[in-house]
Amino acid sequence: MLDIMLPHYGELPLLKIAVESVLAQTDDRWRLTVFDDNPAERVTGVPEYFAALGHPAVRYERNPQNLGITRNFQQCVERAEAPFLSMMGCDDVMLPGYVERVHALIERHPDAVLIQPGVEVIGSDGAVVKTLADTTKRRVYSPKVDGTVRLSGEALAVSLLRGNWLYFPSLVWSTPEVQAVGFDLELSVIQDLKLILELVVRGGALVADDATVFQYRRHNESLSASTAVTGNRFSEARAFFLAAADRMDAHGWPRAAKAARWHLSSRIHALTMLPAAAKQRSPQSVRVLTKYAFGRAR
C-alpha cells in the first residue's frame, strides 16, 4: 500500500479535482488521508463532500485548530502507516498511472528513501504550462534523467543545494526514514529541502524517473510566491543555507558546503522578485531581496 497524505488548506473545487485524480488510479494499492487545516468558518462543503463520497480507502479529518502548513505536514508524516507515503498538494493532480508507476519503482528500488516521478506543470486553469522557473529546473539544475536514475551522497547534496529541482508534492518517501527525521517546525517555506538534505546525509538514495505521472499546479497565489515578493522567504532561506553549509562541512562534504554558501539559484530567484517588490512600493522588501541576491557568501 501507498499512503497518500493530503494536507488541505484551500477551496473545495481544486480539492475535488485532486481527490478524484486519486480515485481514478489504475492501481488500487493506495489509501488517501485528508487533514483539513481550514478554520471552521472556511470549511463550507468540504466535510459534506467526503461524507457523500463514502469511499472505504478515503479518510477525512478536520484539525480541531489550525496547525499551519509545516505542522500539518508533520502530522501527515506521523500518521502514515504504509511503508511509503506521498504528501500530495491539495491543488495538484495525479495522472492515472501514478500509483502503478511508483509501485514499480519501489519494487525495483525497495531501499530508496525518495522517489521523484516524472512531473508536468499546470496553471490555475489546469492547462500544461512552461514557466521560466521550471525550464531552469530541468535544463540547469536537474541531472539528466533518461529513464530511471539513482542518486545519492555528496553529488546529490550539491545538486539540490545549487537548485532544488524536485517537486515536493509529487515525491514518494520511505515512511520509516522520514518519520525518523521529521520536518523542522520553525520553517514555513524551505522545510522540504532541509528534510531531504538530512535524509541524504543519513545515506539515503533518491530515484528519479522520467515517466510523467503527476501534474504540479503553479500559480501566483501560493504561499511561496507571496512570501517571495515580500522577501520573507529569503530571510528564512539565508539562515537555512548558512546552517546547511555548516552541516555539510561537519559531514565532510566540502563541495556541498560551498554550494550551500553560494545558494546560486535562490539568489537568482530573489533577483527575479525585485521588479514585483518595487512595483508594490515596498522599500523594505527591495532591501531584503537586494541584500540577499548580492550578499557575500560566508
mmCIF file of C-alpha atoms in Angstrom:
data_model
loop_
_atom_site.group_PDB
_atom_site.id
_atom_site.type_symbol
_atom_site.label_atom_id
_atom_site.label_comp_id
_atom_site.label_asym_id
_atom_site.label_seq_id
_atom_site.Cartn_x
_atom_site.Cartn_y
_atom_site.Cartn_z
ATOM 1 C CA MET A 1 0.000 0.000 0.000
ATOM 2 C CA LEU A 2 0.945 3.629 -0.558
ATOM 3 C CA ASP A 3 -0.273 6.185 1.971
ATOM 4 C CA ILE A 4 -1.332 9.298 0.075
ATOM 5 C CA MET A 5 -1.454 12.072 2.663
ATOM 6 C CA LEU A 6 -3.206 15.280 1.615
ATOM 7 C CA PRO A 7 -2.722 18.322 3.892
ATOM 8 C CA HIS A 8 -5.567 20.619 2.871
ATOM 9 C CA TYR A 9 -5.952 24.372 3.182
ATOM 10 C CA GLY A 10 -7.868 25.817 0.295
ATOM 11 C CA GLU A 11 -11.079 25.737 -1.688
ATOM 12 C CA LEU A 12 -13.297 22.748 -2.452
ATOM 13 C CA PRO A 13 -13.216 22.810 -6.305
ATOM 14 C CA LEU A 14 -9.462 22.181 -6.577
ATOM 15 C CA LEU A 15 -9.563 19.705 -3.695
ATOM 16 C CA LYS A 16 -12.226 17.692 -5.515
ATOM 17 C CA ILE A 17 -10.030 17.558 -8.623
ATOM 18 C CA ALA A 18 -7.109 16.295 -6.529
ATOM 19 C CA VAL A 19 -9.214 13.645 -4.762
ATOM 20 C CA GLU A 20 -10.867 12.472 -7.971
ATOM 21 C CA SER A 21 -7.448 12.071 -9.583
ATOM 22 C CA VAL A 22 -6.568 9.622 -6.796
ATOM 23 C CA LEU A 23 -9.836 7.745 -7.259
ATOM 24 C CA ALA A 24 -9.000 7.366 -10.960
ATOM 25 C CA GLN A 25 -5.744 5.459 -10.354
ATOM 26 C CA THR A 26 -5.211 2.288 -12.403
ATOM 27 C CA ASP A 27 -3.591 0.621 -9.362
ATOM 28 C CA ASP A 28 -5.751 0.402 -6.230
ATOM 29 C CA ARG A 29 -2.870 -0.152 -3.755
ATOM 30 C CA TRP A 30 -3.380 3.214 -2.044
ATOM 31 C CA ARG A 31 -5.126 4.855 0.880
ATOM 32 C CA LEU A 32 -5.937 8.569 0.940
ATOM 33 C CA THR A 33 -5.970 10.593 4.169
ATOM 34 C CA VAL A 34 -7.019 14.248 4.120
ATOM 35 C CA PHE A 35 -6.145 16.555 7.016
ATOM 36 C CA ASP A 36 -8.224 19.720 6.673
ATOM 37 C CA ASP A 37 -6.455 22.684 8.302
ATOM 38 C CA ASN A 38 -9.055 25.267 7.347
ATOM 39 C CA PRO A 39 -10.594 27.337 10.145
ATOM 40 C CA ALA A 40 -14.177 26.317 10.886
ATOM 41 C CA GLU A 41 -15.666 29.266 9.003
ATOM 42 C CA ARG A 42 -13.881 28.224 5.801
ATOM 43 C CA VAL A 43 -14.816 24.547 5.726
ATOM 44 C CA THR A 44 -18.021 25.099 3.739
ATOM 45 C CA GLY A 45 -18.932 21.992 1.744
ATOM 46 C CA VAL A 46 -15.737 20.014 2.433
ATOM 47 C CA PRO A 47 -16.974 17.633 5.188
ATOM 48 C CA GLU A 48 -20.198 17.126 3.235
ATOM 49 C CA TYR A 49 -18.234 16.209 0.100
ATOM 50 C CA PHE A 50 -16.296 13.469 1.885
ATOM 51 C CA ALA A 51 -19.382 12.196 3.714
ATOM 52 C CA ALA A 52 -21.162 11.822 0.382
ATOM 53 C CA LEU A 53 -18.082 10.232 -1.192
ATOM 54 C CA GLY A 54 -18.193 7.331 1.244
ATOM 55 C CA HIS A 55 -15.115 5.643 -0.224
ATOM 56 C CA PRO A 56 -13.570 2.969 2.044
ATOM 57 C CA ALA A 57 -9.996 3.958 1.113
ATOM 58 C CA VAL A 58 -10.536 7.689 1.774
ATOM 59 C CA ARG A 59 -10.283 9.172 5.270
ATOM 60 C CA TYR A 60 -11.121 12.794 6.093
ATOM 61 C CA GLU A 61 -10.266 14.608 9.315
ATOM 62 C CA ARG A 62 -10.534 18.284 10.199
ATOM 63 C CA ASN A 63 -7.924 19.573 12.606
ATOM 64 C CA PRO A 64 -9.524 20.876 15.828
ATOM 65 C CA GLN A 65 -7.424 24.008 15.428
ATOM 66 C CA ASN A 66 -5.323 25.471 12.643
ATOM 67 C CA LEU A 67 -1.864 23.866 12.751
ATOM 68 C CA GLY A 68 -0.171 25.825 9.969
ATOM 69 C CA ILE A 69 1.470 24.323 6.917
ATOM 70 C CA THR A 70 4.551 22.712 8.470
ATOM 71 C CA ARG A 71 2.770 21.170 11.455
ATOM 72 C CA ASN A 72 0.151 19.766 9.113
ATOM 73 C CA PHE A 73 2.958 18.250 7.012
ATOM 74 C CA GLN A 74 4.422 16.741 10.163
ATOM 75 C CA GLN A 75 1.041 15.300 11.107
ATOM 76 C CA CYS A 76 0.935 13.593 7.704
ATOM 77 C CA VAL A 77 4.315 12.017 8.392
ATOM 78 C CA GLU A 78 3.428 10.890 11.914
ATOM 79 C CA ARG A 79 0.083 9.370 10.917
ATOM 80 C CA ALA A 80 1.355 7.409 7.907
ATOM 81 C CA GLU A 81 1.328 3.623 8.335
ATOM 82 C CA ALA A 82 2.308 2.178 4.945
ATOM 83 C CA PRO A 83 5.996 1.584 4.104
ATOM 84 C CA PHE A 84 5.922 4.504 1.641
ATOM 85 C CA LEU A 85 3.948 7.735 1.562
ATOM 86 C CA SER A 86 3.372 10.783 -0.592
ATOM 87 C CA MET A 87 2.222 14.250 0.527
ATOM 88 C CA MET A 88 0.111 15.489 -2.336
ATOM 89 C CA GLY A 89 -0.774 19.148 -2.745
ATOM 90 C CA CYS A 90 -4.473 19.923 -2.399
ATOM 91 C CA ASP A 91 -4.456 21.598 -5.831
ATOM 92 C CA ASP A 92 -2.295 19.057 -7.691
ATOM 93 C CA VAL A 93 -3.309 16.151 -9.933
ATOM 94 C CA MET A 94 -2.181 12.535 -10.050
ATOM 95 C CA LEU A 95 -2.359 11.160 -13.561
ATOM 96 C CA PRO A 96 -3.993 7.705 -13.653
ATOM 97 C CA GLY A 97 -0.696 5.803 -13.716
ATOM 98 C CA TYR A 98 0.976 7.482 -10.730
ATOM 99 C CA VAL A 99 0.421 4.748 -8.126
ATOM 100 C CA GLU A 100 1.178 1.972 -10.609
ATOM 101 C CA ARG A 101 4.448 3.621 -11.671
ATOM 102 C CA VAL A 102 5.714 4.406 -8.187
ATOM 103 C CA HIS A 103 4.947 0.847 -7.039
ATOM 104 C CA ALA A 104 7.042 -0.446 -9.960
ATOM 105 C CA LEU A 105 9.888 1.857 -8.904
ATOM 106 C CA ILE A 106 9.579 0.758 -5.267
ATOM 107 C CA GLU A 107 9.783 -2.888 -6.340
ATOM 108 C CA ARG A 108 12.981 -2.158 -8.297
ATOM 109 C CA HIS A 109 14.477 0.096 -5.577
ATOM 110 C CA PRO A 110 12.986 -1.039 -2.244
ATOM 111 C CA ASP A 111 15.773 0.673 -0.281
ATOM 112 C CA ALA A 112 15.215 4.095 -1.864
ATOM 113 C CA VAL A 113 14.415 6.873 0.580
ATOM 114 C CA LEU A 114 12.912 9.202 -2.036
ATOM 115 C CA ILE A 115 11.336 8.697 -5.448
ATOM 116 C CA GLN A 116 10.848 11.584 -7.865
ATOM 117 C CA PRO A 117 8.433 10.526 -10.621
ATOM 118 C CA GLY A 118 8.024 12.462 -13.838
ATOM 119 C CA VAL A 119 6.114 15.755 -13.461
ATOM 120 C CA GLU A 120 4.479 18.263 -15.765
ATOM 121 C CA VAL A 121 3.411 21.730 -14.627
ATOM 122 C CA ILE A 122 -0.113 23.102 -14.977
ATOM 123 C CA GLY A 123 -1.533 26.572 -14.389
ATOM 124 C CA SER A 124 -4.581 27.684 -12.439
ATOM 125 C CA ASP A 125 -6.840 26.565 -15.313
ATOM 126 C CA GLY A 126 -5.344 23.074 -15.466
ATOM 127 C CA ALA A 127 -3.583 23.585 -18.794
ATOM 128 C CA VAL A 128 0.026 22.437 -19.124
ATOM 129 C CA VAL A 129 2.389 25.424 -18.967
ATOM 130 C CA LYS A 130 6.101 26.060 -19.391
ATOM 131 C CA THR A 131 7.472 28.601 -16.952
ATOM 132 C CA LEU A 132 10.952 30.070 -16.692
ATOM 133 C CA ALA A 133 11.368 28.574 -13.209
ATOM 134 C CA ASP A 134 10.506 25.069 -14.362
ATOM 135 C CA THR A 135 12.547 25.282 -17.559
ATOM 136 C CA THR A 136 15.541 26.362 -15.457
ATOM 137 C CA LYS A 137 14.954 23.458 -13.063
ATOM 138 C CA ARG A 138 15.074 20.951 -15.888
ATOM 139 C CA ARG A 139 17.828 22.413 -18.025
ATOM 140 C CA VAL A 140 20.195 23.883 -15.446
ATOM 141 C CA TYR A 141 19.782 22.236 -12.030
ATOM 142 C CA SER A 142 18.254 18.837 -12.638
ATOM 143 C CA PRO A 143 20.577 15.963 -13.559
ATOM 144 C CA LYS A 144 19.840 14.332 -16.894
ATOM 145 C CA VAL A 145 17.167 11.706 -16.338
ATOM 146 C CA ASP A 146 16.823 9.272 -19.235
ATOM 147 C CA GLY A 147 14.614 6.506 -17.944
ATOM 148 C CA THR A 148 15.454 5.957 -14.275
ATOM 149 C CA VAL A 149 18.449 7.374 -12.380
ATOM 150 C CA ARG A 150 19.625 6.598 -8.838
ATOM 151 C CA LEU A 151 21.423 9.409 -6.966
ATOM 152 C CA SER A 152 22.983 9.677 -3.515
ATOM 153 C CA GLY A 153 25.810 11.126 -1.424
ATOM 154 C CA GLU A 154 27.578 14.444 -1.820
ATOM 155 C CA ALA A 155 26.828 14.646 -5.549
ATOM 156 C CA LEU A 156 23.089 14.648 -4.795
ATOM 157 C CA ALA A 157 23.514 17.198 -1.987
ATOM 158 C CA VAL A 158 25.495 19.525 -4.282
ATOM 159 C CA SER A 159 22.841 19.209 -6.979
ATOM 160 C CA LEU A 160 19.985 20.118 -4.611
ATOM 161 C CA LEU A 161 21.861 22.979 -2.945
ATOM 162 C CA ARG A 162 22.661 24.572 -6.294
ATOM 163 C CA GLY A 163 18.988 24.424 -7.199
ATOM 164 C CA ASN A 164 16.175 22.340 -5.738
ATOM 165 C CA TRP A 165 14.859 20.597 -8.847
ATOM 166 C CA LEU A 166 12.451 18.294 -7.002
ATOM 167 C CA TYR A 167 8.648 18.697 -6.926
ATOM 168 C CA PHE A 168 7.786 18.153 -3.273
ATOM 169 C CA PRO A 169 4.061 17.214 -3.646
ATOM 170 C CA SER A 170 4.907 14.504 -6.179
ATOM 171 C CA LEU A 171 7.613 12.788 -4.115
ATOM 172 C CA VAL A 172 7.305 9.351 -2.592
ATOM 173 C CA TRP A 173 9.054 8.944 0.770
ATOM 174 C CA SER A 174 10.207 5.966 2.807
ATOM 175 C CA THR A 175 7.905 6.239 5.822
ATOM 176 C CA PRO A 176 10.340 4.950 8.481
ATOM 177 C CA GLU A 177 13.145 7.206 7.243
ATOM 178 C CA VAL A 178 11.087 10.391 7.074
ATOM 179 C CA GLN A 179 9.492 9.636 10.447
ATOM 180 C CA ALA A 180 12.974 9.306 11.937
ATOM 181 C CA VAL A 181 13.863 12.860 10.835
ATOM 182 C CA GLY A 182 10.641 14.875 10.555
ATOM 183 C CA PHE A 183 10.090 18.479 9.491
ATOM 184 C CA ASP A 184 11.676 21.490 11.154
ATOM 185 C CA LEU A 185 8.619 23.173 12.674
ATOM 186 C CA GLU A 186 10.363 26.561 12.706
ATOM 187 C CA LEU A 187 10.411 26.708 8.893
ATOM 188 C CA SER A 188 7.468 27.705 6.715
ATOM 189 C CA VAL A 189 8.748 27.630 3.113
ATOM 190 C CA ILE A 190 12.027 25.721 2.784
ATOM 191 C CA GLN A 191 11.194 22.905 5.203
ATOM 192 C CA ASP A 192 11.099 20.256 2.463
ATOM 193 C CA LEU A 193 14.674 20.885 1.315
ATOM 194 C CA LYS A 194 16.006 20.717 4.858
ATOM 195 C CA LEU A 195 14.315 17.369 5.447
ATOM 196 C CA ILE A 196 15.527 15.978 2.105
ATOM 197 C CA LEU A 197 19.130 17.015 2.760
ATOM 198 C CA GLU A 198 19.082 15.358 6.159
ATOM 199 C CA LEU A 199 17.866 12.139 4.548
ATOM 200 C CA VAL A 200 20.726 12.372 2.025
ATOM 201 C CA VAL A 201 23.288 12.951 4.790
ATOM 202 C CA ARG A 202 21.936 9.850 6.545
ATOM 203 C CA GLY A 203 22.852 7.837 3.443
ATOM 204 C CA GLY A 204 19.513 7.830 1.651
ATOM 205 C CA ALA A 205 19.264 7.344 -2.104
ATOM 206 C CA LEU A 206 16.881 9.165 -4.461
ATOM 207 C CA VAL A 207 15.435 7.539 -7.569
ATOM 208 C CA ALA A 208 14.338 9.912 -10.360
ATOM 209 C CA ASP A 209 12.131 8.695 -13.202
ATOM 210 C CA ASP A 210 11.124 10.390 -16.445
ATOM 211 C CA ALA A 211 7.680 8.822 -16.910
ATOM 212 C CA THR A 212 5.197 11.707 -16.455
ATOM 213 C CA VAL A 213 2.556 10.659 -13.922
ATOM 214 C CA PHE A 214 1.943 13.833 -11.879
ATOM 215 C CA GLN A 215 0.732 17.384 -12.536
ATOM 216 C CA TYR A 216 2.086 20.115 -10.266
ATOM 217 C CA ARG A 217 -0.055 23.246 -10.183
ATOM 218 C CA ARG A 218 1.850 26.526 -10.175
ATOM 219 C CA HIS A 219 0.039 29.792 -9.532
ATOM 220 C CA ASN A 220 0.987 33.126 -8.009
ATOM 221 C CA GLU A 221 -1.368 32.777 -5.065
ATOM 222 C CA SER A 222 0.830 30.142 -3.405
ATOM 223 C CA LEU A 223 2.484 30.756 -0.043
ATOM 224 C CA SER A 224 5.959 30.548 -1.561
ATOM 225 C CA ALA A 225 5.097 33.138 -4.222
ATOM 226 C CA SER A 226 3.639 35.649 -1.763
ATOM 227 C CA THR A 227 6.492 35.315 0.719
ATOM 228 C CA ALA A 228 8.987 35.689 -2.106
ATOM 229 C CA VAL A 229 7.662 39.105 -3.104
ATOM 230 C CA THR A 230 7.748 40.371 0.491
ATOM 231 C CA GLY A 231 11.245 38.987 0.961
ATOM 232 C CA ASN A 232 10.247 36.835 3.952
ATOM 233 C CA ARG A 233 11.132 33.664 2.060
ATOM 234 C CA PHE A 234 14.713 34.817 1.631
ATOM 235 C CA SER A 235 15.221 35.754 5.250
ATOM 236 C CA GLU A 236 14.343 32.166 6.100
ATOM 237 C CA ALA A 237 16.394 30.837 3.192
ATOM 238 C CA ARG A 238 19.593 32.670 4.134
ATOM 239 C CA ALA A 239 19.585 31.252 7.660
ATOM 240 C CA PHE A 240 18.852 27.803 6.276
ATOM 241 C CA PHE A 241 21.652 27.805 3.695
ATOM 242 C CA LEU A 242 24.265 29.038 6.142
ATOM 243 C CA ALA A 243 23.256 26.330 8.623
ATOM 244 C CA ALA A 244 23.282 23.776 5.797
ATOM 245 C CA ALA A 245 26.834 24.814 4.897
ATOM 246 C CA ASP A 246 27.947 24.117 8.472
ATOM 247 C CA ARG A 247 26.106 20.776 8.375
ATOM 248 C CA MET A 248 27.834 19.768 5.143
ATOM 249 C CA ASP A 249 31.250 20.823 6.466
ATOM 250 C CA ALA A 250 30.729 18.782 9.622
ATOM 251 C CA HIS A 251 29.804 15.775 7.481
ATOM 252 C CA GLY A 252 32.960 16.105 5.383
ATOM 253 C CA TRP A 253 31.250 17.279 2.188
ATOM 254 C CA PRO A 254 33.143 20.479 1.212
ATOM 255 C CA ARG A 255 31.619 20.801 -2.261
ATOM 256 C CA ALA A 256 28.127 20.646 -0.796
ATOM 257 C CA ALA A 257 29.110 23.230 1.840
ATOM 258 C CA LYS A 258 30.342 25.577 -0.879
ATOM 259 C CA ALA A 259 27.120 25.143 -2.868
ATOM 260 C CA ALA A 260 25.109 25.949 0.266
ATOM 261 C CA ARG A 261 27.068 29.137 0.962
ATOM 262 C CA TRP A 262 26.565 30.436 -2.576
ATOM 263 C CA HIS A 263 22.955 29.096 -2.995
ATOM 264 C CA LEU A 264 23.050 30.470 -6.523
ATOM 265 C CA SER A 265 19.550 29.526 -7.710
ATOM 266 C CA SER A 266 17.997 31.114 -4.621
ATOM 267 C CA ARG A 267 19.923 34.346 -5.262
ATOM 268 C CA ILE A 268 18.713 34.396 -8.872
ATOM 269 C CA HIS A 269 15.162 33.844 -7.633
ATOM 270 C CA ALA A 270 15.499 36.879 -5.362
ATOM 271 C CA LEU A 271 16.626 38.967 -8.336
ATOM 272 C CA THR A 272 13.535 37.962 -10.324
ATOM 273 C CA MET A 273 11.335 39.122 -7.421
ATOM 274 C CA LEU A 274 12.824 42.632 -7.279
ATOM 275 C CA PRO A 275 10.569 44.147 -10.000
ATOM 276 C CA ALA A 276 7.422 42.902 -8.232
ATOM 277 C CA ALA A 277 8.621 44.261 -4.869
ATOM 278 C CA ALA A 278 9.419 47.627 -6.478
ATOM 279 C CA LYS A 279 6.009 47.684 -8.152
ATOM 280 C CA GLN A 280 4.388 47.152 -4.739
ATOM 281 C CA ARG A 281 6.413 50.138 -3.463
ATOM 282 C CA SER A 282 7.885 48.135 -0.617
ATOM 283 C CA PRO A 283 11.335 49.573 0.193
ATOM 284 C CA GLN A 284 11.880 47.027 2.967
ATOM 285 C CA SER A 285 11.238 44.116 0.595
ATOM 286 C CA VAL A 286 13.527 45.649 -2.008
ATOM 287 C CA ARG A 287 16.296 45.971 0.593
ATOM 288 C CA VAL A 288 15.871 42.368 1.777
ATOM 289 C CA LEU A 289 15.872 40.976 -1.755
ATOM 290 C CA THR A 290 18.839 43.089 -2.869
ATOM 291 C CA LYS A 291 20.924 42.146 0.164
ATOM 292 C CA TYR A 292 20.099 38.500 -0.318
ATOM 293 C CA ALA A 293 20.879 38.450 -4.044
ATOM 294 C CA PHE A 294 24.214 40.301 -3.816
ATOM 295 C CA GLY A 295 25.370 39.498 -0.271
ATOM 296 C CA ARG A 296 28.697 37.777 0.234
ATOM 297 C CA ALA A 297 28.890 34.064 0.945
ATOM 298 C CA ARG A 298 30.037 33.493 4.485
#
